[in-house]
Short mmCIF file of C-alpha atoms and ligand atoms in Angstrom, two decimals:
data_model
loop_
_atom_site.label_atom_id
_atom_site.label_comp_id
_atom_site.label_asym_id
_atom_site.label_seq_id
_atom_site.Cartn_x
_atom_site.Cartn_y
_atom_site.Cartn_z
CA MET A 154 7.61 -4.45 20.92
CA ASN A 155 5.72 -5.43 17.80
CA GLN A 156 4.74 -9.04 17.49
CA GLU A 157 6.51 -10.93 14.63
CA LEU A 158 4.32 -11.15 11.67
CA ASN A 159 2.98 -14.82 11.61
CA THR A 160 2.56 -14.98 7.67
CA ASP A 161 4.66 -13.64 4.56
CA LYS A 162 1.46 -12.38 3.49
CA VAL A 163 0.20 -9.27 5.18
CA ILE A 164 -2.94 -9.14 3.66
CA GLU A 165 -4.58 -11.98 1.45
CA VAL A 166 -7.98 -11.40 -0.15
CA GLU A 167 -9.57 -14.18 -1.99
CA GLY A 168 -12.81 -13.85 -3.95
CA LEU A 169 -13.98 -10.93 -2.12
CA SER A 170 -17.43 -9.35 -3.62
CA ARG A 171 -19.74 -7.04 -1.96
CA HIS A 172 -23.16 -5.60 -2.80
CA PHE A 173 -24.78 -2.45 -1.38
CA GLY A 174 -28.43 -2.99 -2.43
CA LYS A 175 -28.18 -3.71 -6.52
CA LYS A 176 -25.00 -1.79 -6.57
CA GLU A 177 -22.08 -4.42 -6.85
CA ALA A 178 -19.22 -2.32 -5.01
CA LEU A 179 -16.65 -5.13 -5.18
CA ARG A 180 -16.37 -7.81 -7.69
CA ASN A 181 -14.52 -11.08 -7.20
CA ILE A 182 -11.60 -9.38 -5.55
CA ASN A 183 -8.01 -11.24 -5.14
CA LEU A 184 -5.07 -9.34 -3.81
CA THR A 185 -1.91 -10.20 -1.87
CA VAL A 186 0.22 -7.70 -0.08
CA ARG A 187 3.65 -8.73 1.40
CA PRO A 188 5.76 -7.32 4.16
CA GLY A 189 7.56 -4.03 3.46
CA GLN A 190 5.74 -3.14 0.13
CA VAL A 191 4.27 0.07 -0.32
CA PHE A 192 1.15 -1.02 -2.30
CA GLY A 193 -0.82 2.06 -4.21
CA LEU A 194 -4.47 1.45 -4.71
CA VAL A 195 -5.93 3.50 -7.83
CA GLY A 196 -9.34 3.94 -9.04
CA GLU A 197 -11.72 6.57 -10.29
CA ASN A 198 -14.33 7.95 -7.68
CA GLY A 199 -16.70 5.08 -6.64
CA ALA A 200 -14.29 2.27 -7.89
CA GLY A 201 -14.43 0.50 -4.49
CA LYS A 202 -11.18 1.53 -2.85
CA THR A 203 -12.72 2.65 0.36
CA THR A 204 -15.08 -0.62 0.37
CA LEU A 205 -12.15 -2.82 0.27
CA ILE A 206 -10.13 -0.86 2.88
CA ARG A 207 -13.10 -1.19 5.30
CA HIS A 208 -12.93 -5.09 4.70
CA LEU A 209 -9.41 -5.07 5.75
CA LEU A 210 -10.16 -3.19 8.94
CA GLY A 211 -13.07 -5.56 9.83
CA ALA A 212 -15.53 -2.82 9.69
CA TYR A 213 -17.23 -4.69 6.62
CA SER A 214 -17.73 -8.53 7.12
CA ALA A 215 -16.78 -10.54 3.90
CA LYS A 216 -20.29 -12.01 2.91
CA THR A 217 -18.59 -13.62 -0.29
CA GLY A 218 -14.88 -14.42 -0.33
CA SER A 219 -12.33 -14.00 2.52
CA VAL A 220 -10.04 -11.31 3.86
CA ARG A 221 -6.99 -12.04 6.06
CA VAL A 222 -4.90 -9.57 7.80
CA PHE A 223 -1.64 -10.98 9.31
CA GLY A 224 -3.29 -14.29 8.72
CA PHE A 225 -6.43 -13.36 10.96
CA ASP A 226 -9.99 -12.57 9.85
CA PRO A 227 -10.21 -8.97 11.14
CA VAL A 228 -13.94 -9.32 11.88
CA ALA A 229 -13.24 -12.38 14.07
CA ASN A 230 -10.19 -11.10 15.52
CA PRO A 231 -9.91 -7.29 15.69
CA VAL A 232 -7.39 -6.80 18.35
CA ALA A 233 -4.90 -8.94 16.65
CA VAL A 234 -5.53 -7.00 13.56
CA LEU A 235 -6.11 -3.50 14.77
CA GLY A 236 -3.30 -3.46 17.46
CA ARG A 237 -1.00 -3.47 14.39
CA THR A 238 -2.57 -1.34 12.05
CA GLY A 239 -2.74 2.33 11.73
CA TYR A 240 -5.59 3.81 9.80
CA LEU A 241 -6.18 7.11 8.28
CA SER A 242 -9.80 7.24 7.10
CA GLU A 243 -11.06 9.29 4.07
CA ASP A 244 -12.92 11.62 6.27
CA ARG A 245 -10.37 11.91 8.90
CA ASP A 246 -12.94 11.28 11.57
CA LEU A 247 -11.22 12.83 14.51
CA PRO A 248 -13.09 13.87 17.68
CA LEU A 249 -13.31 17.82 16.91
CA TRP A 250 -13.79 18.90 20.49
CA MET A 251 -10.13 17.63 21.57
CA LYS A 252 -6.95 19.65 21.32
CA VAL A 253 -3.96 18.05 19.77
CA ARG A 254 -2.47 17.27 23.18
CA GLU A 255 -5.79 15.46 24.39
CA LEU A 256 -5.80 13.47 21.10
CA MET A 257 -2.34 12.19 21.32
CA ALA A 258 -2.62 11.22 25.02
CA TYR A 259 -6.23 9.50 24.31
CA THR A 260 -4.80 7.48 21.07
CA ALA A 261 -1.75 6.46 23.15
CA ALA A 262 -3.86 5.06 25.69
CA PHE A 263 -4.72 2.48 23.15
CA TYR A 264 -1.56 1.40 21.98
CA PRO A 265 1.08 -0.25 24.24
CA ASP A 266 3.72 0.43 21.45
CA TRP A 267 2.96 4.18 21.09
CA ASP A 268 6.31 5.96 20.75
CA GLN A 269 5.83 9.47 22.20
CA PRO A 270 9.20 10.96 21.23
CA PHE A 271 8.22 9.78 17.47
CA ALA A 272 4.72 11.41 17.86
CA GLU A 273 6.34 14.66 19.14
CA ASP A 274 8.81 14.69 16.31
CA LEU A 275 5.77 14.39 13.92
CA ARG A 276 3.88 17.07 15.60
CA LYS A 277 6.51 19.33 15.50
CA ARG A 278 7.45 18.49 11.80
CA PHE A 279 3.52 18.73 10.70
CA GLY A 280 3.71 22.21 12.50
CA LEU A 281 0.69 21.01 14.93
CA SER A 282 0.33 23.02 18.07
CA LEU A 283 -0.71 21.11 21.29
CA ASP A 284 -3.23 23.51 22.45
CA THR A 285 -5.16 23.68 19.11
CA LYS A 286 -8.48 22.17 18.97
CA ILE A 287 -9.16 19.81 16.42
CA LYS A 288 -12.14 21.54 14.98
CA ALA A 289 -9.80 24.73 14.58
CA LEU A 290 -7.26 22.87 12.29
CA SER A 291 -7.29 23.45 8.50
CA ARG A 292 -8.35 20.34 6.27
CA GLY A 293 -4.79 19.75 5.44
CA GLU A 294 -3.83 20.04 9.32
CA LYS A 295 -6.58 17.43 9.87
CA ALA A 296 -4.90 15.07 7.77
CA LYS A 297 -1.71 15.56 9.47
CA ALA A 298 -3.22 15.00 12.75
CA GLY A 299 -4.76 11.87 11.55
CA LEU A 300 -1.59 10.76 10.00
CA LEU A 301 0.29 11.26 13.35
CA MET A 302 -2.28 9.12 15.21
CA ALA A 303 -1.93 6.36 12.77
CA LEU A 304 1.93 6.43 12.54
CA ALA A 305 3.06 6.97 16.09
CA HIS A 306 2.45 3.59 17.38
CA ARG A 307 4.64 2.21 14.64
CA PRO A 308 1.97 -0.11 13.27
CA ASP A 309 3.21 -3.06 11.07
CA LEU A 310 0.55 -2.04 8.62
CA LEU A 311 -0.17 1.23 7.63
CA LEU A 312 -3.65 1.99 5.88
CA LEU A 313 -4.12 5.43 4.36
CA ASP A 314 -7.37 6.32 2.48
CA GLU A 315 -6.52 9.33 0.34
CA PRO A 316 -3.75 10.59 2.42
CA SER A 317 -3.07 13.57 0.03
CA SER A 318 -6.51 14.98 0.21
CA GLY A 319 -6.24 18.43 1.40
CA LEU A 320 -2.45 18.70 1.60
CA ASP A 321 -0.49 21.29 -0.23
CA ALA A 322 2.47 20.14 -2.54
CA VAL A 323 5.14 20.48 0.03
CA ALA A 324 3.21 18.41 2.66
CA ARG A 325 2.45 15.70 -0.09
CA LYS A 326 5.92 15.32 -0.87
CA ASP A 327 7.02 15.47 2.68
CA ILE A 328 4.39 12.84 3.74
CA LEU A 329 4.34 10.45 0.90
CA GLY A 330 8.04 11.00 -0.24
CA GLU A 331 9.33 10.62 3.18
CA VAL A 332 6.98 9.24 5.79
CA ILE A 333 5.66 6.51 4.01
CA ARG A 334 9.10 5.51 2.31
CA SER A 335 10.74 5.43 5.77
CA VAL A 336 7.97 3.35 7.22
CA ALA A 337 8.56 0.75 4.24
CA GLU A 338 12.22 0.77 4.78
CA GLU A 339 11.72 -0.42 8.48
CA GLY A 340 9.83 -3.58 6.91
CA ARG A 341 6.53 -2.21 7.65
CA THR A 342 3.67 -2.37 5.00
CA VAL A 343 1.73 0.72 3.66
CA ILE A 344 -1.38 0.39 1.66
CA PHE A 345 -2.74 3.76 0.43
CA SER A 346 -5.51 4.84 -2.08
CA SER A 347 -4.88 7.79 -4.08
CA HIS A 348 -6.30 9.68 -7.20
CA LEU A 349 -2.77 11.47 -7.74
CA LEU A 350 -1.44 9.24 -9.99
CA ASP A 351 1.97 10.67 -10.39
CA GLU A 352 2.34 10.18 -6.35
CA VAL A 353 1.35 6.60 -6.37
CA GLU A 354 4.00 6.19 -9.31
CA ARG A 355 6.82 7.97 -7.24
CA VAL A 356 6.13 6.32 -3.93
CA SER A 357 4.41 2.62 -4.64
CA ASP A 358 6.52 -0.10 -5.33
CA HIS A 359 3.21 -2.18 -6.19
CA VAL A 360 0.14 -1.02 -7.78
CA ALA A 361 -3.43 -2.41 -8.06
CA MET A 362 -6.13 -0.55 -10.12
CA ILE A 363 -9.69 -0.93 -9.46
CA HIS A 364 -12.39 -0.15 -12.07
CA ASP A 365 -16.06 -0.69 -11.34
CA GLY A 366 -15.42 -2.75 -8.36
CA ALA A 367 -12.95 -5.15 -10.17
CA VAL A 368 -9.15 -5.27 -10.12
CA THR A 369 -8.04 -4.68 -13.55
CA LEU A 370 -4.43 -4.63 -12.98
CA ASP A 371 -2.05 -5.70 -10.13
CA MET A 372 1.59 -5.65 -10.62
CA SER A 373 4.91 -4.25 -9.33
CA MET A 374 5.73 -0.99 -10.46
CA ASP A 375 8.73 -2.38 -12.30
CA GLU A 376 6.72 -4.67 -14.12
CA LEU A 377 3.98 -2.21 -14.89
CA LYS A 378 6.86 0.03 -16.64
CA GLU A 379 8.34 -2.92 -18.35
CA GLY A 380 5.13 -4.13 -19.71
CA HIS A 381 3.56 -1.16 -21.14
CA HIS A 382 4.88 0.93 -24.26
CA ARG A 383 4.24 4.20 -26.00
CA PHE A 384 4.93 4.51 -29.57
CA VAL A 385 4.41 7.21 -32.27
CA ILE A 386 4.12 5.22 -35.64
CA ARG A 387 4.32 6.52 -39.13
CA PHE A 388 2.77 4.77 -42.19
CA SER A 389 3.94 5.36 -45.50
CA GLU A 390 0.21 6.19 -46.68
CA SER A 391 -2.62 7.75 -44.79
CA ARG A 392 -4.93 5.39 -42.78
CA GLU A 393 -8.54 5.86 -41.71
CA CYS A 394 -8.13 3.66 -38.77
CA PHE A 395 -5.13 2.04 -36.63
CA PRO A 396 -5.05 -1.61 -37.17
CA ASP A 397 -6.01 -3.89 -34.49
CA VAL A 398 -3.12 -5.70 -32.67
CA PRO A 399 -3.06 -7.77 -29.37
CA GLY A 400 -2.37 -5.79 -26.39
CA LEU A 401 -3.52 -2.29 -27.92
CA LEU A 402 -4.79 -0.38 -25.10
CA HIS A 403 -5.08 3.02 -26.73
CA VAL A 404 -4.63 4.85 -30.01
CA GLU A 405 -5.04 8.13 -31.12
CA GLY A 406 -4.20 10.07 -34.24
CA SER A 407 -5.19 10.27 -37.77
CA GLY A 408 -3.54 10.00 -41.49
CA ARG A 409 -0.02 8.87 -41.34
CA GLU A 410 0.82 9.50 -37.76
CA TRP A 411 -0.60 7.43 -34.88
CA ARG A 412 0.29 7.27 -31.16
CA VAL A 413 -0.42 3.88 -29.51
CA LEU A 414 -0.29 2.68 -26.00
CA CYS A 415 0.05 -1.16 -25.92
CA THR A 416 1.09 -3.98 -23.55
CA GLY A 417 4.26 -6.23 -24.28
CA ALA A 418 3.25 -7.83 -27.70
CA LEU A 419 5.67 -6.25 -29.46
CA ASP A 420 6.29 -9.13 -32.01
CA GLU A 421 2.65 -8.88 -33.16
CA LEU A 422 3.17 -5.20 -33.41
CA ASN A 423 6.39 -5.39 -35.37
CA GLY A 424 4.78 -8.00 -37.64
CA LEU A 425 1.82 -5.77 -38.42
CA LEU A 426 4.13 -2.73 -39.07
CA GLN A 427 5.90 -4.62 -41.73
CA GLU A 428 2.61 -5.75 -43.31
CA THR A 429 1.42 -2.22 -43.53
CA ASP A 430 4.69 -0.38 -44.11
CA GLY A 431 4.55 1.45 -40.98
CA GLN A 432 7.65 2.31 -38.59
CA ILE A 433 7.95 3.37 -35.20
CA ILE A 434 9.63 6.72 -35.06
CA GLU A 435 9.57 7.44 -31.44
CA THR A 436 9.31 5.07 -28.33
CA MET A 437 8.35 6.23 -24.69
CA THR A 438 7.89 4.99 -21.31
CA PRO A 439 4.17 5.76 -20.41
CA THR A 440 3.15 7.16 -17.05
CA LEU A 441 0.99 5.65 -14.43
CA ASP A 442 -1.47 8.08 -15.40
CA GLU A 443 -1.43 7.47 -19.06
CA ILE A 444 -1.60 3.50 -18.40
CA PHE A 445 -4.58 4.25 -16.09
CA VAL A 446 -6.33 6.51 -18.46
CA ALA A 447 -5.82 4.01 -21.34
CA ARG A 448 -7.20 1.05 -19.22
CA ALA A 449 -10.05 2.85 -17.71
CA THR A 450 -11.40 4.33 -21.09
CA GLY A 451 -11.37 0.62 -22.53
CA ILE A 452 -10.89 -0.74 -26.06
CA PRO A 453 -9.92 1.70 -28.56
CA SER A 454 -12.43 2.91 -31.02
CA LYS A 455 -10.21 4.08 -34.08
CA THR A 456 -9.01 0.52 -34.93
CA MET A 457 -9.77 -2.12 -37.53
CA ALA A 458 -8.62 -5.74 -37.88
CA ILE A 459 -5.81 -6.18 -40.56
P1 LIG B 704 -13.91 7.68 -3.85
O1 LIG B 704 -12.67 7.61 -4.54
O2 LIG B 704 -14.74 8.55 -4.50
O3 LIG B 704 -13.56 7.71 -2.54
P2 LIG B 704 -14.09 4.55 -3.60
O4 LIG B 704 -13.50 4.08 -4.72
O5 LIG B 704 -13.52 4.87 -2.39
O6 LIG B 704 -14.37 6.21 -4.11
P3 LIG B 704 -16.41 3.27 -2.35
O7 LIG B 704 -16.58 4.47 -1.37
O8 LIG B 704 -15.80 2.32 -1.97
O9 LIG B 704 -15.43 3.88 -3.58
O10 LIG B 704 -17.81 2.99 -3.06
C1 LIG B 704 -17.72 1.89 -4.40
C2 LIG B 704 -19.24 2.14 -4.54
O11 LIG B 704 -20.07 1.71 -3.47
C3 LIG B 704 -19.92 3.61 -4.94
O12 LIG B 704 -20.73 3.25 -6.12
C4 LIG B 704 -20.76 3.87 -3.71
O13 LIG B 704 -21.81 4.65 -4.11
C5 LIG B 704 -21.09 2.52 -3.17
N1 LIG B 704 -21.17 2.33 -1.55
C6 LIG B 704 -20.19 2.44 -0.88
N2 LIG B 704 -20.73 2.40 0.46
C7 LIG B 704 -21.74 2.43 0.56
C8 LIG B 704 -22.97 2.15 1.38
N3 LIG B 704 -22.60 2.10 2.54
N4 LIG B 704 -24.22 2.02 0.93
C9 LIG B 704 -24.48 1.98 -0.48
N5 LIG B 704 -23.48 2.07 -1.37
C10 LIG B 704 -22.27 2.44 -1.25
#
């Protein structure tokens, strides 16, 4: 039996910073993850996702700030944290000389809660043969084997670093669409990093964006959707630039017709449109991908103060 969670926060990170030489890999990170959440961590290459995950595992100790997992410092209490955590590393890190059968028996020995019927079920579902050596597995099969080891002891917390990497579209849908959601439906918590924003959007109920070591967005998927808008705007006369409005994240266009992505400052936008004889001709809900690109590319250049 898994121990009861001793906190309503599975993860609490406060003021976490990390330097590697002159490189500031994490800058004052504050994050809270609650039980049962599927928490998507997105960011471009080198943003700091893996460095953050390694702090959660206790592989790196917090030099500045603090990290708590199940209420424990993972460096000071590795057993209390790692015994309840399933981890799939970005590099998969599996012993290549073992067969699938041996890896399952070896991993089971570490976890009193290892669920062998569930492990067998996952193995068959992932199409892994017991007598195949890990080194003979394809990249995608290694990801599946790593995921099996992370899942089969039914951890309270599942930490997945780029789980889709190497998986084909069918496996991605199966793993992200079904496995992750079913883990969360049992009240367990999942944190996964991904470059594939359509998957994060489909599977997560909370998303945090990391950009250059800092959290630039941290909100539920519902808030994200409700708080961002895409409009096509038409002015009565041609314009050189789009007027600068609060909450504007991205703008493109020319002449009379412009496409904008903005946060919820709709009153200001409407006021501006009245002053400038513009009107919204189309309203759309932006995808996570569009929001991410708009936020990562920063302040729009084709704007001017009204
Ligand atoms: P990716 O999506 O490419 O895996 P990431 O978001 O996981 O990237 P990290 O691996 O956390 O990014 O790296 C963040 C930054 O810290 C990068 O600039 C990286 O080069 C640097 N970095 C990470 N680990 C080390 C290390 N051990 N020594 C020096 N620099 C490091």
